[in-house]
PDB file of C-alpha atoms and ligand atoms in Angstrom:
ATOM      1  CA  MET A   1     -11.999 -14.941  20.524  1.00 83.00           C
ATOM      2  CA  PRO A   2     -10.964 -12.224  18.407  1.00 90.00           C
ATOM      3  CA  ALA A   3      -9.524 -12.805  15.370  1.00 97.00           C
ATOM      4  CA  CYS A   4      -8.965 -10.239  11.679  1.00 98.00           C
ATOM      5  CA  SER A   5      -8.474 -11.895   8.196  1.00 98.00           C
ATOM      6  CA  ALA A   6      -6.324 -10.047   5.751  1.00 98.00           C
ATOM      7  CA  PRO A   7      -5.867 -11.305   2.050  1.00 98.00           C
ATOM      8  CA  GLY A   8      -2.889 -12.189   0.271  1.00 98.00           C
ATOM      9  CA  LYS A   9      -1.838  -9.446  -2.626  1.00 98.00           C
ATOM     10  CA  LEU A  10      -0.176  -9.307  -6.403  1.00 98.00           C
ATOM     11  CA  ILE A  11       2.117  -6.805  -7.229  1.00 98.00           C
ATOM     12  CA  LEU A  12       1.230  -6.841 -10.861  1.00 98.00           C
ATOM     13  CA  PHE A  13       3.734  -3.724 -11.768  1.00 98.00           C
ATOM     14  CA  GLY A  14       6.507  -1.585  -9.972  1.00 98.00           C
ATOM     15  CA  GLU A  15       7.842  -4.144  -7.222  1.00 98.00           C
ATOM     16  CA  HIS A  16      10.845  -3.548  -5.959  1.00 98.00           C
ATOM     17  CA  ALA A  17      11.963   0.274  -7.523  1.00 98.00           C
ATOM     18  CA  VAL A  18       9.006   1.270  -5.224  1.00 98.00           C
ATOM     19  CA  VAL A  19      11.378   0.410  -2.365  1.00 97.00           C
ATOM     20  CA  PHE A  20      13.005   3.802  -4.632  1.00 97.00           C
ATOM     21  CA  GLY A  21       9.821   6.220  -4.211  1.00 97.00           C
ATOM     22  CA  GLN A  22       8.859   4.887  -7.348  1.00 98.00           C
ATOM     23  CA  PRO A  23       5.315   4.092  -8.213  1.00 98.00           C
ATOM     24  CA  ALA A  24       3.416   0.066  -8.105  1.00 98.00           C
ATOM     25  CA  LEU A  25       0.372  -1.379  -8.738  1.00 98.00           C
ATOM     26  CA  SER A  26      -1.140  -4.273  -6.748  1.00 98.00           C
ATOM     27  CA  THR A  27      -3.711  -5.732  -6.457  1.00 98.00           C
ATOM     28  CA  ALA A  28      -5.462  -7.934  -2.969  1.00 98.00           C
ATOM     29  CA  ILE A  29      -6.625 -11.091  -4.083  1.00 97.00           C
ATOM     30  CA  ASP A  30      -8.611 -13.518  -2.704  1.00 96.00           C
ATOM     31  CA  LEU A  31      -6.589 -16.102  -1.061  1.00 96.00           C
ATOM     32  CA  ARG A  32      -6.554 -14.724   2.969  1.00 98.00           C
ATOM     33  CA  ALA A  33      -5.011 -15.566   6.112  1.00 98.00           C
ATOM     34  CA  GLU A  34      -6.541 -15.897   9.305  1.00 98.00           C
ATOM     35  CA  VAL A  35      -5.294 -14.860  12.826  1.00 98.00           C
ATOM     36  CA  TYR A  36      -6.750 -15.582  15.727  1.00 98.00           C
ATOM     37  CA  VAL A  37      -5.217 -14.525  19.410  1.00 97.00           C
ATOM     38  CA  ARG A  38      -6.803 -15.771  23.134  1.00 95.00           C
ATOM     39  CA  PRO A  39      -5.336 -14.636  26.284  1.00 95.00           C
ATOM     40  CA  HIS A  40      -2.959 -17.312  27.529  1.00 96.00           C
ATOM     41  CA  THR A  41      -0.386 -18.109  30.117  1.00 96.00           C
ATOM     42  CA  GLU A  42       2.396 -18.009  28.163  1.00 96.00           C
ATOM     43  CA  TRP A  43       3.350 -16.828  24.184  1.00 96.00           C
ATOM     44  CA  LEU A  44       2.172 -19.388  21.696  1.00 97.00           C
ATOM     45  CA  ALA A  45       1.870 -19.210  17.914  1.00 97.00           C
ATOM     46  CA  ASP A  46      -0.034 -22.242  16.433  1.00 97.00           C
ATOM     47  CA  GLY A  47       1.231 -24.547  19.995  1.00 95.00           C
ATOM     48  CA  GLN A  48       4.905 -22.988  18.677  1.00 95.00           C
ATOM     49  CA  SER A  49       6.997 -20.335  20.497  1.00 96.00           C
ATOM     50  CA  LEU A  50       7.235 -17.363  19.347  1.00 96.00           C
ATOM     51  CA  ASP A  51      11.355 -16.963  18.780  1.00 95.00           C
ATOM     52  CA  ALA A  52      10.142 -19.680  15.556  1.00 94.00           C
ATOM     53  CA  PRO A  53      11.712 -18.253  12.322  1.00 91.00           C
ATOM     54  CA  ARG A  54       8.501 -18.263  10.521  1.00 91.00           C
ATOM     55  CA  TYR A  55       7.034 -16.293  13.358  1.00 96.00           C
ATOM     56  CA  ALA A  56       8.904 -13.642  13.070  1.00 95.00           C
ATOM     57  CA  TYR A  57       6.041 -11.052  11.380  1.00 96.00           C
ATOM     58  CA  VAL A  58       3.191 -12.432  14.308  1.00 97.00           C
ATOM     59  CA  LYS A  59       5.640 -11.767  17.462  1.00 97.00           C
ATOM     60  CA  ALA A  60       7.218  -8.740  16.222  1.00 97.00           C
ATOM     61  CA  ALA A  61       3.622  -7.648  15.585  1.00 97.00           C
ATOM     62  CA  VAL A  62       1.916  -8.543  18.859  1.00 97.00           C
ATOM     63  CA  GLU A  63       4.707  -6.260  19.944  1.00 95.00           C
ATOM     64  CA  LYS A  64       3.782  -3.118  17.801  1.00 96.00           C
ATOM     65  CA  ALA A  65       0.339  -3.791  19.201  1.00 93.00           C
ATOM     66  CA  GLY A  66       1.251  -3.806  23.010  1.00 89.00           C
ATOM     67  CA  ALA A  67      -0.705  -7.093  23.903  1.00 86.00           C
ATOM     68  CA  PRO A  68      -0.737  -6.379  27.293  1.00 84.00           C
ATOM     69  CA  ARG A  69      -0.388 -10.130  28.585  1.00 91.00           C
ATOM     70  CA  PRO A  70       0.595 -13.072  26.661  1.00 96.00           C
ATOM     71  CA  LEU A  71      -1.541 -15.077  24.256  1.00 97.00           C
ATOM     72  CA  TRP A  72      -1.977 -17.801  22.391  1.00 97.00           C
ATOM     73  CA  ILE A  73      -2.289 -17.328  18.458  1.00 97.00           C
ATOM     74  CA  GLU A  74      -3.843 -19.220  15.590  1.00 98.00           C
ATOM     75  CA  VAL A  75      -2.827 -18.848  12.146  1.00 98.00           C
ATOM     76  CA  ARG A  76      -4.338 -19.612   9.117  1.00 97.00           C
ATOM     77  CA  SER A  77      -3.412 -19.016   5.772  1.00 97.00           C
ATOM     78  CA  ALA A  78      -4.456 -20.156   2.074  1.00 96.00           C
ATOM     79  CA  ILE A  79      -1.678 -18.067   0.780  1.00 95.00           C
ATOM     80  CA  PRO A  80       1.721 -20.050   0.060  1.00 92.00           C
ATOM     81  CA  GLU A  81       4.947 -18.629   2.629  1.00 88.00           C
ATOM     82  CA  GLY A  82       7.655 -17.118   0.480  1.00 86.00           C
ATOM     83  CA  SER A  83       5.613 -17.342  -2.807  1.00 90.00           C
ATOM     84  CA  GLY A  84       5.467 -13.200  -3.808  1.00 92.00           C
ATOM     85  CA  LEU A  85       1.901 -13.654  -3.006  1.00 95.00           C
ATOM     86  CA  GLY A  86       1.633 -11.568   0.604  1.00 96.00           C
ATOM     87  CA  SER A  87       1.454 -14.111   3.015  1.00 95.00           C
ATOM     88  CA  SER A  88       3.810 -12.021   5.473  1.00 95.00           C
ATOM     89  CA  ALA A  89       1.960  -8.672   4.465  1.00 97.00           C
ATOM     90  CA  ALA A  90      -1.734 -10.529   5.355  1.00 98.00           C
ATOM     91  CA  VAL A  91      -0.475 -12.417   8.637  1.00 98.00           C
ATOM     92  CA  THR A  92       1.333  -9.018   9.970  1.00 98.00           C
ATOM     93  CA  VAL A  93      -2.122  -7.152   9.259  1.00 98.00           C
ATOM     94  CA  SER A  94      -4.680  -9.795  10.250  1.00 98.00           C
ATOM     95  CA  THR A  95      -2.110 -10.111  13.665  1.00 98.00           C
ATOM     96  CA  LEU A  96      -2.253  -6.410  14.298  1.00 98.00           C
ATOM     97  CA  GLY A  97      -6.359  -6.274  14.226  1.00 98.00           C
ATOM     98  CA  ALA A  98      -7.035  -8.949  16.212  1.00 97.00           C
ATOM     99  CA  VAL A  99      -4.909  -8.068  19.016  1.00 97.00           C
ATOM    100  CA  ARG A 100      -6.519  -4.281  18.486  1.00 96.00           C
ATOM    101  CA  ARG A 101      -9.769  -5.538  18.251  1.00 95.00           C
ATOM    102  CA  MET A 102      -8.844  -7.883  21.881  1.00 94.00           C
ATOM    103  CA  ARG A 103      -8.174  -4.219  23.353  1.00 93.00           C
ATOM    104  CA  GLY A 104     -11.861  -2.297  21.864  1.00 94.00           C
ATOM    105  CA  THR A 105      -8.997  -0.278  19.305  1.00 94.00           C
ATOM    106  CA  PHE A 106      -9.220  -1.282  16.149  1.00 96.00           C
ATOM    107  CA  GLU A 107      -8.230   1.382  13.435  1.00 97.00           C
ATOM    108  CA  VAL A 108      -7.671   0.757   9.793  1.00 97.00           C
ATOM    109  CA  ARG A 109      -4.558   3.879   9.385  1.00 97.00           C
ATOM    110  CA  ALA A 110      -3.126   2.842  12.192  1.00 98.00           C
ATOM    111  CA  ILE A 111      -3.354  -1.038  11.096  1.00 98.00           C
ATOM    112  CA  ALA A 112      -1.904  -0.225   8.227  1.00 98.00           C
ATOM    113  CA  ARG A 113       1.389   2.145   9.611  1.00 98.00           C
ATOM    114  CA  ASP A 114       2.000  -0.211  12.451  1.00 98.00           C
ATOM    115  CA  ALA A 115       2.131  -2.927   9.622  1.00 98.00           C
ATOM    116  CA  PHE A 116       4.438  -1.383   7.927  1.00 98.00           C
ATOM    117  CA  GLU A 117       6.878  -0.929  10.354  1.00 97.00           C
ATOM    118  CA  VAL A 118       6.638  -4.048  10.984  1.00 97.00           C
ATOM    119  CA  GLU A 119       8.247  -4.531   7.980  1.00 95.00           C
ATOM    120  CA  LEU A 120      10.280  -2.486   7.818  1.00 95.00           C
ATOM    121  CA  GLY A 121      11.429  -4.197  11.224  1.00 94.00           C
ATOM    122  CA  VAL A 122      11.960  -7.274  10.353  1.00 93.00           C
ATOM    123  CA  GLN A 123      12.791  -7.445   6.393  1.00 88.00           C
ATOM    124  CA  GLY A 124      14.998  -3.855   7.162  1.00 89.00           C
ATOM    125  CA  ARG A 125      14.219  -2.152   4.147  1.00 90.00           C
ATOM    126  CA  ALA A 126      10.477  -2.785   2.839  1.00 94.00           C
ATOM    127  CA  SER A 127       7.662   0.062   0.965  1.00 97.00           C
ATOM    128  CA  PRO A 128       4.252   0.061   2.505  1.00 98.00           C
ATOM    129  CA  ILE A 129       2.261  -1.606  -0.318  1.00 98.00           C
ATOM    130  CA  ASP A 130       1.899  -5.244   0.328  1.00 98.00           C
ATOM    131  CA  THR A 131       0.937  -3.657   3.899  1.00 98.00           C
ATOM    132  CA  THR A 132      -1.657  -1.263   3.149  1.00 98.00           C
ATOM    133  CA  THR A 133      -2.890  -3.832  -0.386  1.00 98.00           C
ATOM    134  CA  ALA A 134      -3.091  -6.795   2.847  1.00 98.00           C
ATOM    135  CA  THR A 135      -5.639  -3.420   4.627  1.00 98.00           C
ATOM    136  CA  ALA A 136      -7.158  -1.971   2.609  1.00 98.00           C
ATOM    137  CA  GLY A 137      -8.235  -4.389  -0.425  1.00 98.00           C
ATOM    138  CA  GLY A 138      -8.881  -3.661  -3.720  1.00 98.00           C
ATOM    139  CA  ALA A 139      -6.450  -2.176  -5.796  1.00 98.00           C
ATOM    140  CA  ILE A 140      -3.803  -0.309  -4.608  1.00 98.00           C
ATOM    141  CA  LEU A 141      -1.827   2.302  -6.886  1.00 98.00           C
ATOM    142  CA  ALA A 142       1.687   3.569  -4.649  1.00 98.00           C
ATOM    143  CA  LEU A 143       2.847   7.126  -5.951  1.00 98.00           C
ATOM    144  CA  PRO A 144       6.300   9.608  -4.835  1.00 98.00           C
ATOM    145  CA  THR A 145       2.570  12.427  -4.377  1.00 97.00           C
ATOM    146  CA  PRO A 146      -0.309  12.477  -3.238  1.00 97.00           C
ATOM    147  CA  GLU A 147      -3.297  12.333  -5.442  1.00 97.00           C
ATOM    148  CA  LYS A 148      -7.204  13.274  -5.267  1.00 96.00           C
ATOM    149  CA  GLY A 149      -8.702  10.805  -2.409  1.00 95.00           C
ATOM    150  CA  VAL A 150      -5.335   9.771  -1.234  1.00 98.00           C
ATOM    151  CA  LEU A 151      -5.301   6.755   1.817  1.00 98.00           C
ATOM    152  CA  TRP A 152      -2.937   7.793   3.669  1.00 98.00           C
ATOM    153  CA  SER A 153       1.187   9.383   3.220  1.00 98.00           C
ATOM    154  CA  PHE A 154       4.049   7.203   5.403  1.00 98.00           C
ATOM    155  CA  GLU A 155       7.471   8.257   4.913  1.00 96.00           C
ATOM    156  CA  ARG A 156      10.752   6.765   5.474  1.00 94.00           C
ATOM    157  CA  GLY A 157      13.833   9.083   5.199  1.00 91.00           C
ATOM    158  CA  ASP A 158      13.880  11.238   2.142  1.00 92.00           C
ATOM    159  CA  ARG A 159      11.190   8.662   0.307  1.00 95.00           C
ATOM    160  CA  GLN A 160       7.461   9.555   0.448  1.00 97.00           C
ATOM    161  CA  TRP A 161       4.604   6.805  -0.359  1.00 98.00           C
ATOM    162  CA  HIS A 162       1.136   8.232  -0.780  1.00 98.00           C
ATOM    163  CA  LEU A 163      -1.164   5.070  -1.523  1.00 98.00           C
ATOM    164  CA  HIS A 164      -4.654   5.056  -3.461  1.00 98.00           C
ATOM    165  CA  HIS A 165      -6.950   3.095  -4.050  1.00 98.00           C
ATOM    166  CA  ARG A 166      -6.888   2.935  -8.302  1.00 98.00           C
ATOM    167  CA  LEU A 167      -9.556   0.405  -9.777  1.00 97.00           C
ATOM    168  CA  LEU A 168      -9.439  -2.517 -12.582  1.00 97.00           C
ATOM    169  CA  PRO A 169     -11.904  -3.838 -14.319  1.00 96.00           C
ATOM    170  CA  PRO A 170     -12.440  -7.027 -13.295  1.00 92.00           C
ATOM    171  CA  ILE A 171      -9.735  -9.586 -14.347  1.00 90.00           C
ATOM    172  CA  THR A 172      -8.698 -13.254 -13.512  1.00 85.00           C
ATOM    173  CA  PHE A 173      -4.643 -13.848 -13.229  1.00 93.00           C
ATOM    174  CA  VAL A 174      -3.122 -17.024 -13.432  1.00 97.00           C
ATOM    175  CA  VAL A 175      -0.366 -17.592 -10.825  1.00 97.00           C
ATOM    176  CA  GLY A 176       2.470 -20.114 -10.915  1.00 98.00           C
ATOM    177  CA  PHE A 177       4.385 -20.144  -7.377  1.00 97.00           C
ATOM    178  CA  THR A 178       7.662 -21.907  -8.505  1.00 97.00           C
ATOM    179  CA  GLY A 179       7.715 -23.863  -5.130  1.00 95.00           C
ATOM    180  CA  VAL A 180      11.114 -22.172  -4.281  1.00 95.00           C
ATOM    181  CA  SER A 181      10.408 -20.051  -0.914  1.00 90.00           C
ATOM    182  CA  ALA A 182      12.631 -16.519  -0.999  1.00 86.00           C
ATOM    183  CA  PRO A 183      12.700 -14.315   1.587  1.00 87.00           C
ATOM    184  CA  THR A 184      11.931 -10.218   1.112  1.00 90.00           C
ATOM    185  CA  GLY A 185      14.386  -8.967   2.720  1.00 90.00           C
ATOM    186  CA  PRO A 186      17.842 -10.393   1.283  1.00 94.00           C
ATOM    187  CA  LEU A 187      16.215  -9.608  -2.307  1.00 95.00           C
ATOM    188  CA  VAL A 188      15.157  -5.648  -1.373  1.00 95.00           C
ATOM    189  CA  ALA A 189      19.366  -5.424   0.044  1.00 95.00           C
ATOM    190  CA  LYS A 190      20.521  -7.003  -3.083  1.00 96.00           C
ATOM    191  CA  VAL A 191      18.333  -4.549  -5.277  1.00 97.00           C
ATOM    192  CA  ARG A 192      20.574  -1.458  -2.944  1.00 97.00           C
ATOM    193  CA  GLU A 193      23.626  -3.143  -3.255  1.00 97.00           C
ATOM    194  CA  LEU A 194      23.641  -2.695  -7.117  1.00 98.00           C
ATOM    195  CA  VAL A 195      21.845   0.358  -7.486  1.00 97.00           C
ATOM    196  CA  ASP A 196      24.345   1.845  -5.549  1.00 96.00           C
ATOM    197  CA  ALA A 197      27.079   0.042  -7.671  1.00 97.00           C
ATOM    198  CA  LYS A 198      25.775   0.610 -10.892  1.00 96.00           C
ATOM    199  CA  PRO A 199      24.031   3.829 -12.250  1.00 93.00           C
ATOM    200  CA  GLU A 200      22.650   2.139 -15.251  1.00 96.00           C
ATOM    201  CA  ALA A 201      20.768   0.239 -11.988  1.00 98.00           C
ATOM    202  CA  ARG A 202      19.028   3.658 -11.676  1.00 97.00           C
ATOM    203  CA  SER A 203      17.828   4.353 -14.666  1.00 97.00           C
ATOM    204  CA  TRP A 204      15.685   0.800 -14.781  1.00 98.00           C
ATOM    205  CA  ILE A 205      14.483   1.524 -11.442  1.00 98.00           C
ATOM    206  CA  GLU A 206      13.077   4.612 -13.031  1.00 98.00           C
ATOM    207  CA  GLU A 207      11.805   2.706 -16.193  1.00 98.00           C
ATOM    208  CA  ILE A 208      10.017   1.138 -14.023  1.00 98.00           C
ATOM    209  CA  GLY A 209       8.630   3.406 -12.281  1.00 98.00           C
ATOM    210  CA  ALA A 210       7.097   4.507 -16.085  1.00 98.00           C
ATOM    211  CA  ILE A 211       5.960   0.840 -16.506  1.00 98.00           C
ATOM    212  CA  THR A 212       3.821   0.598 -13.916  1.00 98.00           C
ATOM    213  CA  LEU A 213       1.983   4.183 -14.756  1.00 98.00           C
ATOM    214  CA  ASP A 214       1.714   2.943 -18.447  1.00 98.00           C
ATOM    215  CA  GLY A 215       0.456  -0.138 -17.430  1.00 98.00           C
ATOM    216  CA  LEU A 216      -2.170   1.465 -15.036  1.00 98.00           C
ATOM    217  CA  ARG A 217      -3.757   3.101 -17.542  1.00 98.00           C
ATOM    218  CA  ALA A 218      -3.635  -0.068 -19.946  1.00 98.00           C
ATOM    219  CA  LEU A 219      -5.155  -1.736 -17.967  1.00 98.00           C
ATOM    220  CA  GLN A 220      -8.281   0.664 -16.852  1.00 98.00           C
ATOM    221  CA  ALA A 221      -8.302   1.098 -21.176  1.00 98.00           C
ATOM    222  CA  LYS A 222      -8.528  -2.870 -21.184  1.00 97.00           C
ATOM    223  CA  ASP A 223      -5.750  -2.640 -23.533  1.00 98.00           C
ATOM    224  CA  PHE A 224      -4.408  -6.186 -22.656  1.00 97.00           C
ATOM    225  CA  VAL A 225      -2.268  -5.995 -25.276  1.00 98.00           C
ATOM    226  CA  ALA A 226      -0.221  -2.849 -24.335  1.00 98.00           C
ATOM    227  CA  ALA A 227      -0.017  -4.370 -20.489  1.00 98.00           C
ATOM    228  CA  GLY A 228       1.094  -7.605 -21.464  1.00 98.00           C
ATOM    229  CA  GLU A 229       4.203  -6.205 -23.283  1.00 98.00           C
ATOM    230  CA  LEU A 230       4.585  -3.758 -20.216  1.00 98.00           C
ATOM    231  CA  MET A 231       4.695  -6.687 -18.582  1.00 98.00           C
ATOM    232  CA  THR A 232       6.938  -8.435 -19.852  1.00 97.00           C
ATOM    233  CA  ARG A 233       9.521  -5.351 -20.234  1.00 98.00           C
ATOM    234  CA  ASN A 234       8.874  -4.732 -16.591  1.00 98.00           C
ATOM    235  CA  HIS A 235      10.075  -8.722 -16.118  1.00 98.00           C
ATOM    236  CA  ALA A 236      13.086  -7.992 -18.199  1.00 97.00           C
ATOM    237  CA  LEU A 237      14.250  -5.216 -16.036  1.00 98.00           C
ATOM    238  CA  LEU A 238      13.409  -7.131 -12.545  1.00 98.00           C
ATOM    239  CA  ASN A 239      15.900  -9.884 -14.543  1.00 98.00           C
ATOM    240  CA  ALA A 240      18.324  -6.897 -14.773  1.00 98.00           C
ATOM    241  CA  LEU A 241      17.926  -6.327 -11.579  1.00 98.00           C
ATOM    242  CA  GLY A 242      19.744  -9.574 -10.342  1.00 97.00           C
ATOM    243  CA  VAL A 243      15.524 -10.284  -9.341  1.00 98.00           C
ATOM    244  CA  GLY A 244      15.125 -13.637 -11.259  1.00 97.00           C
ATOM    245  CA  HIS A 245      15.812 -17.212 -10.743  1.00 97.00           C
ATOM    246  CA  PRO A 246      15.481 -20.290 -13.275  1.00 96.00           C
ATOM    247  CA  SER A 247      12.670 -21.791 -11.989  1.00 97.00           C
ATOM    248  CA  LEU A 248      10.684 -18.343 -12.760  1.00 97.00           C
ATOM    249  CA  ASP A 249      12.260 -18.247 -16.005  1.00 95.00           C
ATOM    250  CA  ARG A 250      10.617 -21.972 -17.000  1.00 97.00           C
ATOM    251  CA  LEU A 251       7.174 -21.042 -15.775  1.00 98.00           C
ATOM    252  CA  VAL A 252       7.282 -17.295 -17.378  1.00 98.00           C
ATOM    253  CA  ALA A 253       8.833 -19.208 -20.929  1.00 97.00           C
ATOM    254  CA  ALA A 254       5.854 -21.698 -20.447  1.00 98.00           C
ATOM    255  CA  ALA A 255       3.043 -19.546 -19.980  1.00 98.00           C
ATOM    256  CA  ARG A 256       3.700 -16.763 -22.362  1.00 97.00           C
ATOM    257  CA  PRO A 257       2.305 -18.673 -25.734  1.00 98.00           C
ATOM    258  CA  THR A 258      -1.332 -18.187 -24.168  1.00 98.00           C
ATOM    259  CA  SER A 259      -0.500 -14.543 -22.467  1.00 97.00           C
ATOM    260  CA  TYR A 260      -0.786 -11.001 -23.775  1.00 97.00           C
ATOM    261  CA  GLY A 261       2.120 -10.548 -20.816  1.00 97.00           C
ATOM    262  CA  VAL A 262       3.845 -12.675 -18.205  1.00 98.00           C
ATOM    263  CA  LYS A 263       6.625 -11.890 -15.144  1.00 98.00           C
ATOM    264  CA  LEU A 264       7.397 -12.193 -11.711  1.00 98.00           C
ATOM    265  CA  THR A 265       5.683 -10.916  -9.029  1.00 98.00           C
ATOM    266  CA  GLY A 266       6.916  -9.640  -5.698  1.00 97.00           C
ATOM    267  CA  ALA A 267      10.241  -9.995  -4.592  1.00 96.00           C
ATOM    268  CA  GLY A 268      11.279 -12.663  -7.027  1.00 96.00           C
ATOM    269  CA  GLY A 269      14.095 -15.039  -6.283  1.00 96.00           C
ATOM    270  CA  GLY A 270      11.349 -17.629  -6.849  1.00 95.00           C
ATOM    271  CA  GLY A 271       8.554 -17.222  -5.248  1.00 96.00           C
ATOM    272  CA  SER A 272       6.063 -16.383  -8.162  1.00 97.00           C
ATOM    273  CA  MET A 273       4.822 -14.930 -11.524  1.00 98.00           C
ATOM    274  CA  VAL A 274       1.728 -13.566 -13.085  1.00 98.00           C
ATOM    275  CA  ALA A 275       0.687 -14.394 -16.344  1.00 98.00           C
ATOM    276  CA  LEU A 276      -2.289 -12.012 -17.431  1.00 97.00           C
ATOM    277  CA  THR A 277      -4.177 -14.601 -20.267  1.00 97.00           C
ATOM    278  CA  ASP A 278      -7.485 -14.628 -21.319  1.00 94.00           C
ATOM    279  CA  ARG A 279      -7.238 -19.079 -21.754  1.00 96.00           C
ATOM    280  CA  PRO A 280      -6.399 -19.075 -18.046  1.00 97.00           C
ATOM    281  CA  GLU A 281      -7.111 -22.731 -18.242  1.00 97.00           C
ATOM    282  CA  ALA A 282      -4.868 -23.274 -20.677  1.00 98.00           C
ATOM    283  CA  THR A 283      -1.824 -21.128 -18.862  1.00 98.00           C
ATOM    284  CA  ALA A 284      -2.598 -22.932 -15.396  1.00 98.00           C
ATOM    285  CA  LYS A 285      -1.968 -26.349 -17.779  1.00 98.00           C
ATOM    286  CA  ALA A 286       0.914 -24.853 -19.162  1.00 98.00           C
ATOM    287  CA  ILE A 287       2.161 -23.835 -15.677  1.00 98.00           C
ATOM    288  CA  THR A 288       1.472 -27.189 -14.269  1.00 98.00           C
ATOM    289  CA  ALA A 289       3.628 -28.682 -17.159  1.00 98.00           C
ATOM    290  CA  ALA A 290       6.800 -26.815 -16.242  1.00 98.00           C
ATOM    291  CA  GLY A 291       6.965 -27.414 -12.504  1.00 97.00           C
ATOM    292  CA  GLY A 292       5.022 -24.883 -11.052  1.00 98.00           C
ATOM    293  CA  ARG A 293       2.122 -24.925  -9.597  1.00 97.00           C
ATOM    294  CA  PRO A 294      -1.085 -22.578 -10.361  1.00 97.00           C
ATOM    295  CA  PHE A 295      -3.588 -20.677  -8.568  1.00 92.00           C
ATOM    296  CA  LEU A 296      -6.245 -18.592 -10.298  1.00 94.00           C
ATOM    297  CA  VAL A 297      -6.932 -15.463  -8.781  1.00 94.00           C
ATOM    298  CA  THR A 298      -9.089 -12.388  -9.169  1.00 93.00           C
ATOM    299  CA  ALA A 299      -9.113  -8.743  -7.104  1.00 94.00           C
ATOM    300  CA  GLU A 300     -10.471  -8.977  -3.477  1.00 94.00           C
ATOM    301  CA  PRO A 301     -12.428  -6.169  -2.981  1.00 96.00           C
ATOM    302  CA  LYS A 302     -12.310  -6.379   1.254  1.00 97.00           C
ATOM    303  CA  GLY A 303      -8.924  -5.424   2.992  1.00 98.00           C
ATOM    304  CA  VAL A 304      -8.536  -6.686   7.087  1.00 98.00           C
ATOM    305  CA  VAL A 305     -11.767  -7.524   8.494  1.00 98.00           C
ATOM    306  CA  GLY A 306     -12.842  -8.440  11.976  1.00 97.00           C
ATOM    307  CA  LEU A 307     -14.302 -12.258  12.439  1.00 96.00           C
ATOM    308  CA  GLY A 308     -16.805 -13.153  14.724  1.00 77.00           C
TER     309      GLY A 308
HETATM  310  C1  MEV B 401       7.387  -7.200  -2.187  1.00 66.07           C
HETATM  311  O1  MEV B 401       6.760  -7.934  -2.529  1.00 66.07           O
HETATM  312  C2  MEV B 401       7.897  -5.791  -3.070  1.00 66.07           C
HETATM  313  C3  MEV B 401       9.090  -5.400  -2.860  1.00 66.07           C
HETATM  314  O2  MEV B 401       8.444  -4.143  -3.363  1.00 66.07           O
HETATM  315  C4  MEV B 401       9.105  -5.457  -1.395  1.00 66.07           C
HETATM  316  C5  MEV B 401       8.574  -3.898  -0.505  1.00 66.07           C
HETATM  317  O3  MEV B 401       7.946  -3.616  -1.134  1.00 66.07           O
HETATM  318  O4  MEV B 401       8.711  -3.912   0.203  1.00 66.07           O
HETATM  319  C6  MEV B 401      10.130  -6.280  -3.254  1.00 66.07           C
END
């Protein structure tokens, strides 16, 4: 049975601003999704109709991959849905990979391109950072202009994203899932409306872009104090953009005393926060006590891979 797996992701700096073409930094994490496909008499995902809302990305991915006939699809994922940890990107990329394996057309760059288009189709607006991280693994830097070693580039309208691998020192991040699932599309649309209505919001987006580049340098220099301060400022700017949530602020406040820095990660509106800490157990405990679900995650070098 052709199958593929792909990792979830953590955005360390730059979510939302990246949709406007600003830099963003993410890392693949050691929580993965797996998708299995097999020719069948009708389209089914986990025994259910592909029209169920939770299979929107799977349905768009099999259409994009040009599956020649109906498939029985099985999705197994360790990434909580709507958690901001890249579940939809990992499932999209795994689905595209599994269908392409079945057809003998597995090609990583084409999977990254198709996955970005699937996210655009389902969400309305998107950047390629989530889908590139799920496809390529490792730490990914999205930039508006290409640098040496660019993996691939995509454009939409007047925006360009050039995706690069970057090396980060080994870091254990503590993630806290609020349990509040929030779909990305409406949050991205909300930020767009704010930026259109409020000139100040445009400068917040640009500041987040500058924070991303400073944050990358701080992490690479293992200056966790500086990186933590930048995370905290990034979080405040995301709150100003209207994608915060009381459940997130509760977990952020709980994690802060044992961390260098804490911010929401992903689209926000619930979802998850991430803490940079050298006391992961204490931070995880504080997140639990504040009603969140903690995960200790490490960077994952492997992107999309075939199974079996
Ligand atoms: C979601 O993980 C990241 C956002 O920046 C959306 C996107 O880049 O497509 C909020």
